[in-house]
Amino acid sequence: MEYFPERRNLEDLWLSVFPIGTEWENIDKIKEFNWNFENLEKTLEEGGELYGKKVYLFGSTEPQLLDVDGESKQMVYIPVVVAVDCPFPPSDKIGINSVQRENEEIVPMKAMKMAWVPYVPLEDRLSRVESLEPKIFTLGCTQRRSALRHLKTERVKKFDYCMPYYKPLNPPEDKHDTVVSIEYPLEAPIIFCDFDWETDTYKVFVDVLVEDKVLPEDETEKFMKFLKEKVRERKRELKQAKEARKKEIDDMDPEIREAFENIKFYKFYPVKTPETPDFKNDSRYINRYYLNAHYLSNGVPDLTSLVDFNIA
């Protein structure tokens, strides 16, 4: 009699999570190896850190050049799962951004055919779905790959640049907040430059432009006024954005605000097994919106592998 091992209750959980931001042509490469996420499963099962809590999961991939079966360096797409511990969805939006794109876009999930979808464990799949109270939600995408050829290239590429969007209550200071980009309209050529009002001084900055023959000397006074006005505009924008964010938080439902004050991010790498290549598994970074995970599981099935970084 042929023996089939008993399936784990959450065995296919990681597979139900859409690997957002992975190019369509590379999604199948994730399945080239038999990845194992028992560490994620144990965290959600009885005795685990997230057992009984409402969690929202999204996936991504971290491509790495690895030695596989003795053959040197081939690109392997390591699947990664992030679990968000929060009683409410962390966001209903998607960020579309990359170094190739000039502007960032923040769009509703439904615009990219994505949504938070209830996950039903194996042991509950014979039950009536409407009678269940789901605790686990995964980011799903209903875009059919077979229909991609009918879409414009720009639309298809947007999926490659998608990442889950999250707006923290108290975002960290942006290191570029003191930088203003200048386009000074001379007849020819236009002057493009960045001025940092924390590290640059007006006079030295302008003197260097004149010395480098970028700015005509007879334009110095006019350029200085232009530059100072641009800095004032940028400072006003930052102040208005900060005030608007404060009002948004003040007007927020107290229950929701408390949830976001206590939100936690868990990042899971696959458990290392003899069937999978050796890979790097120590990055807490999630993306430009979520930044770093509060907890990291670096691929050991034991629950004690969950590292707490106590992020403020």
PDB file of N, CA, C and O in Angstrom, residues 209-246:
ATOM      1  N   LEU A 209      27.997  77.163  -7.646  1.00  0.00           N
ATOM      2  CA  LEU A 209      27.350  77.117  -8.956  1.00  0.00           C
ATOM      3  C   LEU A 209      27.972  78.138  -9.912  1.00  0.00           C
ATOM      4  O   LEU A 209      28.168  77.859 -11.102  1.00  0.00           O
ATOM      5  N   VAL A 210      28.299  79.326  -9.393  1.00  0.00           N
ATOM      6  CA  VAL A 210      28.926  80.361 -10.220  1.00  0.00           C
ATOM      7  C   VAL A 210      30.342  79.931 -10.603  1.00  0.00           C
ATOM      8  O   VAL A 210      30.756  80.042 -11.763  1.00  0.00           O
ATOM      9  N   GLU A 211      31.061  79.416  -9.627  1.00  0.00           N
ATOM     10  CA  GLU A 211      32.442  78.979  -9.868  1.00  0.00           C
ATOM     11  C   GLU A 211      32.507  77.859 -10.897  1.00  0.00           C
ATOM     12  O   GLU A 211      33.429  77.802 -11.725  1.00  0.00           O
ATOM     13  N   ASP A 212      31.522  76.970 -10.858  1.00  0.00           N
ATOM     14  CA  ASP A 212      31.481  75.850 -11.812  1.00  0.00           C
ATOM     15  C   ASP A 212      30.844  76.236 -13.147  1.00  0.00           C
ATOM     16  O   ASP A 212      30.612  75.374 -13.999  1.00  0.00           O
ATOM     17  N   LYS A 213      30.549  77.527 -13.286  1.00  0.00           N
ATOM     18  CA  LYS A 213      29.955  78.071 -14.514  1.00  0.00           C
ATOM     19  C   LYS A 213      28.600  77.436 -14.850  1.00  0.00           C
ATOM     20  O   LYS A 213      28.201  77.319 -16.008  1.00  0.00           O
ATOM     21  N   VAL A 214      27.906  77.010 -13.815  1.00  0.00           N
ATOM     22  CA  VAL A 214      26.552  76.510 -13.991  1.00  0.00           C
ATOM     23  C   VAL A 214      25.566  77.667 -13.957  1.00  0.00           C
ATOM     24  O   VAL A 214      24.588  77.698 -14.712  1.00  0.00           O
ATOM     25  N   LEU A 215      25.868  78.639 -13.093  1.00  0.00           N
ATOM     26  CA  LEU A 215      25.001  79.806 -12.928  1.00  0.00           C
ATOM     27  C   LEU A 215      25.753  81.068 -13.336  1.00  0.00           C
ATOM     28  O   LEU A 215      26.847  81.333 -12.825  1.00  0.00           O
ATOM     29  N   PRO A 216      25.222  81.857 -14.271  1.00  0.00           N
ATOM     30  CA  PRO A 216      25.863  83.130 -14.640  1.00  0.00           C
ATOM     31  C   PRO A 216      25.912  84.066 -13.424  1.00  0.00           C
ATOM     32  O   PRO A 216      24.967  84.131 -12.635  1.00  0.00           O
ATOM     33  N   GLU A 217      26.994  84.775 -13.283  1.00  0.00           N
ATOM     34  CA  GLU A 217      27.182  85.634 -12.110  1.00  0.00           C
ATOM     35  C   GLU A 217      26.110  86.704 -12.004  1.00  0.00           C
ATOM     36  O   GLU A 217      25.677  87.062 -10.903  1.00  0.00           O
ATOM     37  N   ASP A 218      25.628  87.217 -13.133  1.00  0.00           N
ATOM     38  CA  ASP A 218      24.617  88.268 -13.080  1.00  0.00           C
ATOM     39  C   ASP A 218      23.225  87.733 -12.696  1.00  0.00           C
ATOM     40  O   ASP A 218      22.279  88.490 -12.544  1.00  0.00           O
ATOM     41  N   GLU A 219      23.110  86.398 -12.541  1.00  0.00           N
ATOM     42  CA  GLU A 219      21.848  85.791 -12.114  1.00  0.00           C
ATOM     43  C   GLU A 219      21.854  85.458 -10.622  1.00  0.00           C
ATOM     44  O   GLU A 219      20.865  84.929 -10.099  1.00  0.00           O
ATOM     45  N   THR A 220      22.951  85.763  -9.942  1.00  0.00           N
ATOM     46  CA  THR A 220      23.128  85.329  -8.551  1.00  0.00           C
ATOM     47  C   THR A 220      22.004  85.787  -7.632  1.00  0.00           C
ATOM     48  O   THR A 220      21.402  84.993  -6.906  1.00  0.00           O
ATOM     49  N   GLU A 221      21.717  87.089  -7.641  1.00  0.00           N
ATOM     50  CA  GLU A 221      20.709  87.636  -6.728  1.00  0.00           C
ATOM     51  C   GLU A 221      19.324  87.058  -7.024  1.00  0.00           C
ATOM     52  O   GLU A 221      18.589  86.674  -6.116  1.00  0.00           O
ATOM     53  N   LYS A 222      18.984  86.951  -8.291  1.00  0.00           N
ATOM     54  CA  LYS A 222      17.682  86.413  -8.696  1.00  0.00           C
ATOM     55  C   LYS A 222      17.563  84.933  -8.299  1.00  0.00           C
ATOM     56  O   LYS A 222      16.511  84.488  -7.810  1.00  0.00           O
ATOM     57  N   PHE A 223      18.666  84.186  -8.520  1.00  0.00           N
ATOM     58  CA  PHE A 223      18.657  82.763  -8.170  1.00  0.00           C
ATOM     59  C   PHE A 223      18.520  82.572  -6.664  1.00  0.00           C
ATOM     60  O   PHE A 223      17.801  81.679  -6.196  1.00  0.00           O
ATOM     61  N   MET A 224      19.203  83.422  -5.884  1.00  0.00           N
ATOM     62  CA  MET A 224      19.143  83.315  -4.425  1.00  0.00           C
ATOM     63  C   MET A 224      17.706  83.493  -3.930  1.00  0.00           C
ATOM     64  O   MET A 224      17.228  82.749  -3.079  1.00  0.00           O
ATOM     65  N   LYS A 225      16.989  84.480  -4.467  1.00  0.00           N
ATOM     66  CA  LYS A 225      15.593  84.707  -4.084  1.00  0.00           C
ATOM     67  C   LYS A 225      14.730  83.495  -4.465  1.00  0.00           C
ATOM     68  O   LYS A 225      13.857  83.066  -3.708  1.00  0.00           O
ATOM     69  N   PHE A 226      14.966  82.975  -5.666  1.00  0.00           N
ATOM     70  CA  PHE A 226      14.227  81.810  -6.152  1.00  0.00           C
ATOM     71  C   PHE A 226      14.441  80.619  -5.223  1.00  0.00           C
ATOM     72  O   PHE A 226      13.493  79.919  -4.842  1.00  0.00           O
ATOM     73  N   LEU A 227      15.699  80.388  -4.845  1.00  0.00           N
ATOM     74  CA  LEU A 227      16.060  79.263  -3.987  1.00  0.00           C
ATOM     75  C   LEU A 227      15.402  79.384  -2.611  1.00  0.00           C
ATOM     76  O   LEU A 227      14.816  78.421  -2.103  1.00  0.00           O
ATOM     77  N   LYS A 228      15.470  80.563  -2.018  1.00  0.00           N
ATOM     78  CA  LYS A 228      14.889  80.768  -0.690  1.00  0.00           C
ATOM     79  C   LYS A 228      13.366  80.575  -0.705  1.00  0.00           C
ATOM     80  O   LYS A 228      12.789  80.028   0.236  1.00  0.00           O
ATOM     81  N   GLU A 229      12.716  80.993  -1.783  1.00  0.00           N
ATOM     82  CA  GLU A 229      11.273  80.825  -1.892  1.00  0.00           C
ATOM     83  C   GLU A 229      10.908  79.341  -2.010  1.00  0.00           C
ATOM     84  O   GLU A 229       9.921  78.876  -1.425  1.00  0.00           O
ATOM     85  N   LYS A 230      11.713  78.576  -2.752  1.00  0.00           N
ATOM     86  CA  LYS A 230      11.472  77.143  -2.885  1.00  0.00           C
ATOM     87  C   LYS A 230      11.610  76.433  -1.534  1.00  0.00           C
ATOM     88  O   LYS A 230      10.857  75.506  -1.221  1.00  0.00           O
ATOM     89  N   VAL A 231      12.580  76.855  -0.736  1.00  0.00           N
ATOM     90  CA  VAL A 231      12.768  76.276   0.593  1.00  0.00           C
ATOM     91  C   VAL A 231      11.574  76.600   1.475  1.00  0.00           C
ATOM     92  O   VAL A 231      11.059  75.743   2.193  1.00  0.00           O
ATOM     93  N   ARG A 232      11.098  77.855   1.432  1.00  0.00           N
ATOM     94  CA  ARG A 232       9.924  78.237   2.221  1.00  0.00           C
ATOM     95  C   ARG A 232       8.691  77.425   1.815  1.00  0.00           C
ATOM     96  O   ARG A 232       7.917  76.980   2.660  1.00  0.00           O
ATOM     97  N   GLU A 233       8.520  77.214   0.499  1.00  0.00           N
ATOM     98  CA  GLU A 233       7.392  76.421   0.000  1.00  0.00           C
ATOM     99  C   GLU A 233       7.445  75.000   0.539  1.00  0.00           C
ATOM    100  O   GLU A 233       6.437  74.444   0.987  1.00  0.00           O
ATOM    101  N   ARG A 234       8.647  74.403   0.503  1.00  0.00           N
ATOM    102  CA  ARG A 234       8.818  73.025   0.964  1.00  0.00           C
ATOM    103  C   ARG A 234       8.556  72.905   2.466  1.00  0.00           C
ATOM    104  O   ARG A 234       7.907  71.963   2.928  1.00  0.00           O
ATOM    105  N   LYS A 235       9.019  73.871   3.235  1.00  0.00           N
ATOM    106  CA  LYS A 235       8.785  73.847   4.681  1.00  0.00           C
ATOM    107  C   LYS A 235       7.294  73.989   4.987  1.00  0.00           C
ATOM    108  O   LYS A 235       6.784  73.346   5.907  1.00  0.00           O
ATOM    109  N   ARG A 236       6.589  74.817   4.208  1.00  0.00           N
ATOM    110  CA  ARG A 236       5.140  74.961   4.391  1.00  0.00           C
ATOM    111  C   ARG A 236       4.428  73.641   4.098  1.00  0.00           C
ATOM    112  O   ARG A 236       3.519  73.227   4.817  1.00  0.00           O
ATOM    113  N   GLU A 237       4.861  72.974   3.012  1.00  0.00           N
ATOM    114  CA  GLU A 237       4.264  71.686   2.639  1.00  0.00           C
ATOM    115  C   GLU A 237       4.439  70.658   3.758  1.00  0.00           C
ATOM    116  O   GLU A 237       3.497  69.937   4.107  1.00  0.00           O
ATOM    117  N   LEU A 238       5.643  70.596   4.323  1.00  0.00           N
ATOM    118  CA  LEU A 238       5.922  69.635   5.387  1.00  0.00           C
ATOM    119  C   LEU A 238       5.099  69.941   6.636  1.00  0.00           C
ATOM    120  O   LEU A 238       4.573  69.034   7.282  1.00  0.00           O
ATOM    121  N   LYS A 239       4.979  71.216   6.964  1.00  0.00           N
ATOM    122  CA  LYS A 239       4.197  71.616   8.128  1.00  0.00           C
ATOM    123  C   LYS A 239       2.723  71.265   7.939  1.00  0.00           C
ATOM    124  O   LYS A 239       2.068  70.731   8.843  1.00  0.00           O
ATOM    125  N   GLN A 240       2.190  71.550   6.743  1.00  0.00           N
ATOM    126  CA  GLN A 240       0.786  71.249   6.455  1.00  0.00           C
ATOM    127  C   GLN A 240       0.525  69.744   6.496  1.00  0.00           C
ATOM    128  O   GLN A 240      -0.505  69.289   7.003  1.00  0.00           O
ATOM    129  N   ALA A 241       1.480  68.957   5.956  1.00  0.00           N
ATOM    130  CA  ALA A 241       1.328  67.496   5.960  1.00  0.00           C
ATOM    131  C   ALA A 241       1.339  66.958   7.391  1.00  0.00           C
ATOM    132  O   ALA A 241       0.558  66.060   7.738  1.00  0.00           O
ATOM    133  N   LYS A 242       2.210  67.523   8.237  1.00  0.00           N
ATOM    134  CA  LYS A 242       2.292  67.090   9.631  1.00  0.00           C
ATOM    135  C   LYS A 242       1.007  67.436  10.383  1.00  0.00           C
ATOM    136  O   LYS A 242       0.484  66.618  11.150  1.00  0.00           O
ATOM    137  N   GLU A 243       0.476  68.627  10.137  1.00  0.00           N
ATOM    138  CA  GLU A 243      -0.770  69.041  10.792  1.00  0.00           C
ATOM    139  C   GLU A 243      -1.950  68.189  10.323  1.00  0.00           C
ATOM    140  O   GLU A 243      -2.810  67.816  11.128  1.00  0.00           O
ATOM    141  N   ALA A 244      -1.970  67.872   9.021  1.00  0.00           N
ATOM    142  CA  ALA A 244      -3.047  67.039   8.477  1.00  0.00           C
ATOM    143  C   ALA A 244      -2.993  65.633   9.065  1.00  0.00           C
ATOM    144  O   ALA A 244      -4.035  65.034   9.384  1.00  0.00           O
ATOM    145  N   ARG A 245      -1.787  65.104   9.224  1.00  0.00           N
ATOM    146  CA  ARG A 245      -1.632  63.770   9.808  1.00  0.00           C
ATOM    147  C   ARG A 245      -2.071  63.763  11.269  1.00  0.00           C
ATOM    148  O   ARG A 245      -2.736  62.835  11.730  1.00  0.00           O
ATOM    149  N   LYS A 246      -1.738  64.806  12.004  1.00  0.00           N
ATOM    150  CA  LYS A 246      -2.151  64.903  13.410  1.00  0.00           C
ATOM    151  C   LYS A 246      -3.676  64.937  13.521  1.00  0.00           C
ATOM    152  O   LYS A 246      -4.270  64.273  14.378  1.00  0.00           O
TER     153      LYS A 246
END
